[in-house]
Amino acid sequence: MAIGSKYSRERRRRRGQFMLRAAKWLLIVGIFVGLGVWSYQSGLELARSEVTALERRIANLSADARDVYARNAALEGELRQARADMVALQRRYEQDVPRGDAAALFSLVQGRIAAGVPRARMEQVVRDAGPIRRCEGRGTVRRFAIAYGRVPEGAGIELQDGVVRVVVSAPAPTDDLARAASVAVTVAGGETLTLTGLPQRHPVVLGNVEFTLNVAASDVRGFAQASLSGC
């Protein structure tokens, strides 16, 4: 009986130890399983929060992209309008601002007005202007003295009732008037034009008529002759 009781106690002791070891391993396994489940849940929540943040960021970026697209569309419309305005402005500039010969004429008129010519007078001159009619008829030849050295006042000759004045001068008496002579032509209301050498053939415009001025050396020494073509 004593031996059987001892054997039973030993078996119960071993069984208790086994159960204790099994309980320890189950506890350890439970702890690891719990940690795994907790880690999984934590990772899942983190992933969900990151996905939510990414979705929110994508939504914000999409809204920004739509705003940028709308802004670009508005800017393209403004650019097209600006280009159209530029083309219209360029056309208006080309129509309103004179160029070439028109610009030179506009500058001349401005200069004459600045010099004191009344604007009404300039307008009248422009209105009266017409196609130039050229005169080729032979005019009356008139002889006059050549001024040597210093040109005295009143030298030369007046043609067309004083509208055209011609003065021929030379440094000293010489037969080489082709190179030494100086021909000064003054049209009333204009500047003096100086030509070098004889003979000279020069157009003179009076109003709407173009005359031809011919200046040459006379057969008489010390004299020149001039004629203005008639119509």
mmCIF file of N, CA and C in Angstrom, residues 58-111:
data_model
loop_
_atom_site.group_PDB
_atom_site.id
_atom_site.type_symbol
_atom_site.label_atom_id
_atom_site.label_comp_id
_atom_site.label_asym_id
_atom_site.label_seq_id
_atom_site.Cartn_x
_atom_site.Cartn_y
_atom_site.Cartn_z
ATOM 1 N N ILE A 58 -4.210 63.560 -51.837
ATOM 2 C CA ILE A 58 -4.585 63.430 -53.254
ATOM 3 C C ILE A 58 -5.751 64.343 -53.584
ATOM 4 N N ALA A 59 -6.730 64.411 -52.650
ATOM 5 C CA ALA A 59 -7.877 65.293 -52.881
ATOM 6 C C ALA A 59 -7.431 66.752 -52.948
ATOM 7 N N ASN A 60 -6.501 67.119 -52.023
ATOM 8 C CA ASN A 60 -6.001 68.505 -52.035
ATOM 9 C C ASN A 60 -5.221 68.794 -53.317
ATOM 10 N N LEU A 61 -4.382 67.812 -53.724
ATOM 11 C CA LEU A 61 -3.622 68.004 -54.958
ATOM 12 C C LEU A 61 -4.541 68.076 -56.174
ATOM 13 N N SER A 62 -5.594 67.278 -56.167
ATOM 14 C CA SER A 62 -6.549 67.327 -57.268
ATOM 15 C C SER A 62 -7.235 68.681 -57.330
ATOM 16 N N ALA A 63 -7.604 69.203 -56.146
ATOM 17 C CA ALA A 63 -8.228 70.529 -56.106
ATOM 18 C C ALA A 63 -7.245 71.597 -56.591
ATOM 19 N N ASP A 64 -5.972 71.478 -56.143
ATOM 20 C CA ASP A 64 -4.958 72.429 -56.604
ATOM 21 C C ASP A 64 -4.764 72.328 -58.113
ATOM 22 N N ALA A 65 -4.770 71.078 -58.632
ATOM 23 C CA ALA A 65 -4.597 70.897 -60.075
ATOM 24 C C ALA A 65 -5.756 71.518 -60.839
ATOM 25 N N ARG A 66 -6.965 71.347 -60.306
ATOM 26 C CA ARG A 66 -8.119 71.969 -60.968
ATOM 27 C C ARG A 66 -8.011 73.490 -60.943
ATOM 28 N N ASP A 67 -7.542 74.026 -59.799
ATOM 29 C CA ASP A 67 -7.356 75.484 -59.706
ATOM 30 C C ASP A 67 -6.303 75.958 -60.704
ATOM 31 N N VAL A 68 -5.194 75.206 -60.777
ATOM 32 C CA VAL A 68 -4.129 75.584 -61.720
ATOM 33 C C VAL A 68 -4.635 75.508 -63.153
ATOM 34 N N TYR A 69 -5.382 74.465 -63.468
ATOM 35 C CA TYR A 69 -5.924 74.329 -64.821
ATOM 36 C C TYR A 69 -6.858 75.490 -65.149
ATOM 37 N N ALA A 70 -7.717 75.832 -64.168
ATOM 38 C CA ALA A 70 -8.633 76.953 -64.398
ATOM 39 C C ALA A 70 -7.859 78.250 -64.555
ATOM 40 N N ARG A 71 -6.808 78.420 -63.735
ATOM 41 C CA ARG A 71 -5.995 79.637 -63.839
ATOM 42 C C ARG A 71 -5.270 79.703 -65.176
ATOM 43 N N ASN A 72 -4.727 78.538 -65.611
ATOM 44 C CA ASN A 72 -4.050 78.510 -66.916
ATOM 45 C C ASN A 72 -5.022 78.834 -68.043
ATOM 46 N N ALA A 73 -6.232 78.287 -67.943
ATOM 47 C CA ALA A 73 -7.229 78.580 -68.974
ATOM 48 C C ALA A 73 -7.550 80.070 -68.999
ATOM 49 N N ALA A 74 -7.670 80.670 -67.785
ATOM 50 C CA ALA A 74 -7.942 82.111 -67.715
ATOM 51 C C ALA A 74 -6.779 82.911 -68.290
ATOM 52 N N LEU A 75 -5.543 82.491 -67.959
ATOM 53 C CA LEU A 75 -4.364 83.194 -68.476
ATOM 54 C C LEU A 75 -4.262 83.061 -69.991
ATOM 55 N N GLU A 76 -4.589 81.877 -70.516
ATOM 56 C CA GLU A 76 -4.573 81.707 -71.969
ATOM 57 C C GLU A 76 -5.604 82.612 -72.636
ATOM 58 N N GLY A 77 -6.763 82.731 -72.000
ATOM 59 C CA GLY A 77 -7.770 83.653 -72.543
ATOM 60 C C GLY A 77 -7.280 85.091 -72.508
ATOM 61 N N GLU A 78 -6.647 85.476 -71.387
ATOM 62 C CA GLU A 78 -6.105 86.835 -71.292
ATOM 63 C C GLU A 78 -4.996 87.054 -72.320
ATOM 64 N N LEU A 79 -4.176 86.007 -72.532
ATOM 65 C CA LEU A 79 -3.095 86.133 -73.517
ATOM 66 C C LEU A 79 -3.657 86.309 -74.926
ATOM 67 N N ARG A 80 -4.680 85.520 -75.261
ATOM 68 C CA ARG A 80 -5.304 85.673 -76.586
ATOM 69 C C ARG A 80 -5.900 87.062 -76.749
ATOM 70 N N GLN A 81 -6.540 87.564 -75.685
ATOM 71 C CA GLN A 81 -7.120 88.897 -75.759
ATOM 72 C C GLN A 81 -6.030 89.962 -75.894
ATOM 73 N N ALA A 82 -4.928 89.770 -75.143
ATOM 74 C CA ALA A 82 -3.823 90.730 -75.232
ATOM 75 C C ALA A 82 -3.219 90.740 -76.632
ATOM 76 N N ARG A 83 -3.094 89.552 -77.238
ATOM 77 C CA ARG A 83 -2.560 89.491 -78.598
ATOM 78 C C ARG A 83 -3.500 90.169 -79.588
ATOM 79 N N ALA A 84 -4.802 89.941 -79.403
ATOM 80 C CA ALA A 84 -5.771 90.597 -80.281
ATOM 81 C C ALA A 84 -5.705 92.114 -80.106
ATOM 82 N N ASP A 85 -5.585 92.564 -78.849
ATOM 83 C CA ASP A 85 -5.470 94.006 -78.599
ATOM 84 C C ASP A 85 -4.196 94.559 -79.215
ATOM 85 N N MET A 86 -3.100 93.764 -79.138
ATOM 86 C CA MET A 86 -1.833 94.215 -79.717
ATOM 87 C C MET A 86 -1.953 94.362 -81.237
ATOM 88 N N VAL A 87 -2.596 93.385 -81.868
ATOM 89 C CA VAL A 87 -2.784 93.465 -83.332
ATOM 90 C C VAL A 87 -3.631 94.678 -83.697
ATOM 91 N N ALA A 88 -4.714 94.905 -82.930
ATOM 92 C CA ALA A 88 -5.564 96.059 -83.204
ATOM 93 C C ALA A 88 -4.801 97.361 -82.982
ATOM 94 N N LEU A 89 -3.982 97.391 -81.906
ATOM 95 C CA LEU A 89 -3.192 98.588 -81.637
ATOM 96 C C LEU A 89 -2.160 98.831 -82.721
ATOM 97 N N GLN A 90 -1.533 97.745 -83.224
ATOM 98 C CA GLN A 90 -0.554 97.879 -84.295
ATOM 99 C C GLN A 90 -1.207 98.412 -85.566
ATOM 100 N N ARG A 91 -2.400 97.891 -85.876
ATOM 101 C CA ARG A 91 -3.106 98.383 -87.062
ATOM 102 C C ARG A 91 -3.468 99.856 -86.895
ATOM 103 N N ARG A 92 -3.926 100.217 -85.707
ATOM 104 C CA ARG A 92 -4.278 101.620 -85.476
ATOM 105 C C ARG A 92 -3.041 102.500 -85.553
ATOM 106 N N TYR A 93 -1.922 101.988 -85.023
ATOM 107 C CA TYR A 93 -0.663 102.746 -85.090
ATOM 108 C C TYR A 93 -0.249 102.967 -86.538
ATOM 109 N N GLU A 94 -0.352 101.885 -87.337
ATOM 110 C CA GLU A 94 0.026 102.011 -88.746
ATOM 111 C C GLU A 94 -0.882 102.973 -89.486
ATOM 112 N N GLN A 95 -2.162 103.055 -89.067
ATOM 113 C CA GLN A 95 -3.089 103.971 -89.722
ATOM 114 C C GLN A 95 -2.887 105.414 -89.273
ATOM 115 N N ASP A 96 -2.605 105.596 -87.961
ATOM 116 C CA ASP A 96 -2.559 106.952 -87.398
ATOM 117 C C ASP A 96 -1.176 107.597 -87.447
ATOM 118 N N VAL A 97 -0.118 106.793 -87.343
ATOM 119 C CA VAL A 97 1.233 107.353 -87.284
ATOM 120 C C VAL A 97 1.841 107.347 -88.680
ATOM 121 N N PRO A 98 2.230 108.496 -89.192
ATOM 122 C CA PRO A 98 2.811 108.550 -90.539
ATOM 123 C C PRO A 98 4.182 107.894 -90.584
ATOM 124 N N ARG A 99 4.491 107.312 -91.732
ATOM 125 C CA ARG A 99 5.784 106.689 -91.936
ATOM 126 C C ARG A 99 6.318 107.076 -93.309
ATOM 127 N N GLY A 100 7.623 106.945 -93.477
ATOM 128 C CA GLY A 100 8.236 107.220 -94.762
ATOM 129 C C GLY A 100 8.037 108.658 -95.203
ATOM 130 N N ASP A 101 7.534 108.839 -96.437
ATOM 131 C CA ASP A 101 7.332 110.177 -96.983
ATOM 132 C C ASP A 101 6.291 110.950 -96.174
ATOM 133 N N ALA A 102 5.269 110.234 -95.694
ATOM 134 C CA ALA A 102 4.241 110.912 -94.894
ATOM 135 C C ALA A 102 4.834 111.448 -93.597
ATOM 136 N N ALA A 103 5.754 110.666 -92.975
ATOM 137 C CA ALA A 103 6.394 111.121 -91.741
ATOM 138 C C ALA A 103 7.265 112.346 -92.009
ATOM 139 N N ALA A 104 7.995 112.332 -93.138
ATOM 140 C CA ALA A 104 8.832 113.486 -93.478
ATOM 141 C C ALA A 104 7.975 114.723 -93.716
ATOM 142 N N LEU A 105 6.833 114.550 -94.405
ATOM 143 C CA LEU A 105 5.936 115.678 -94.643
ATOM 144 C C LEU A 105 5.346 116.194 -93.334
ATOM 145 N N PHE A 106 4.949 115.278 -92.457
ATOM 146 C CA PHE A 106 4.390 115.673 -91.158
ATOM 147 C C PHE A 106 5.422 116.451 -90.350
ATOM 148 N N SER A 107 6.679 115.989 -90.361
ATOM 149 C CA SER A 107 7.739 116.686 -89.636
ATOM 150 C C SER A 107 7.981 118.073 -90.227
ATOM 151 N N LEU A 108 7.930 118.176 -91.573
ATOM 152 C CA LEU A 108 8.118 119.472 -92.221
ATOM 153 C C LEU A 108 7.011 120.445 -91.829
ATOM 154 N N VAL A 109 5.764 119.966 -91.842
ATOM 155 C CA VAL A 109 4.645 120.831 -91.464
ATOM 156 C C VAL A 109 4.783 121.270 -90.014
ATOM 157 N N GLN A 110 5.168 120.345 -89.120
ATOM 158 C CA GLN A 110 5.362 120.710 -87.721
ATOM 159 C C GLN A 110 6.449 121.773 -87.575
ATOM 160 N N GLY A 111 7.528 121.613 -88.353
ATOM 161 C CA GLY A 111 8.610 122.589 -88.287
ATOM 162 C C GLY A 111 8.169 123.974 -88.748
#
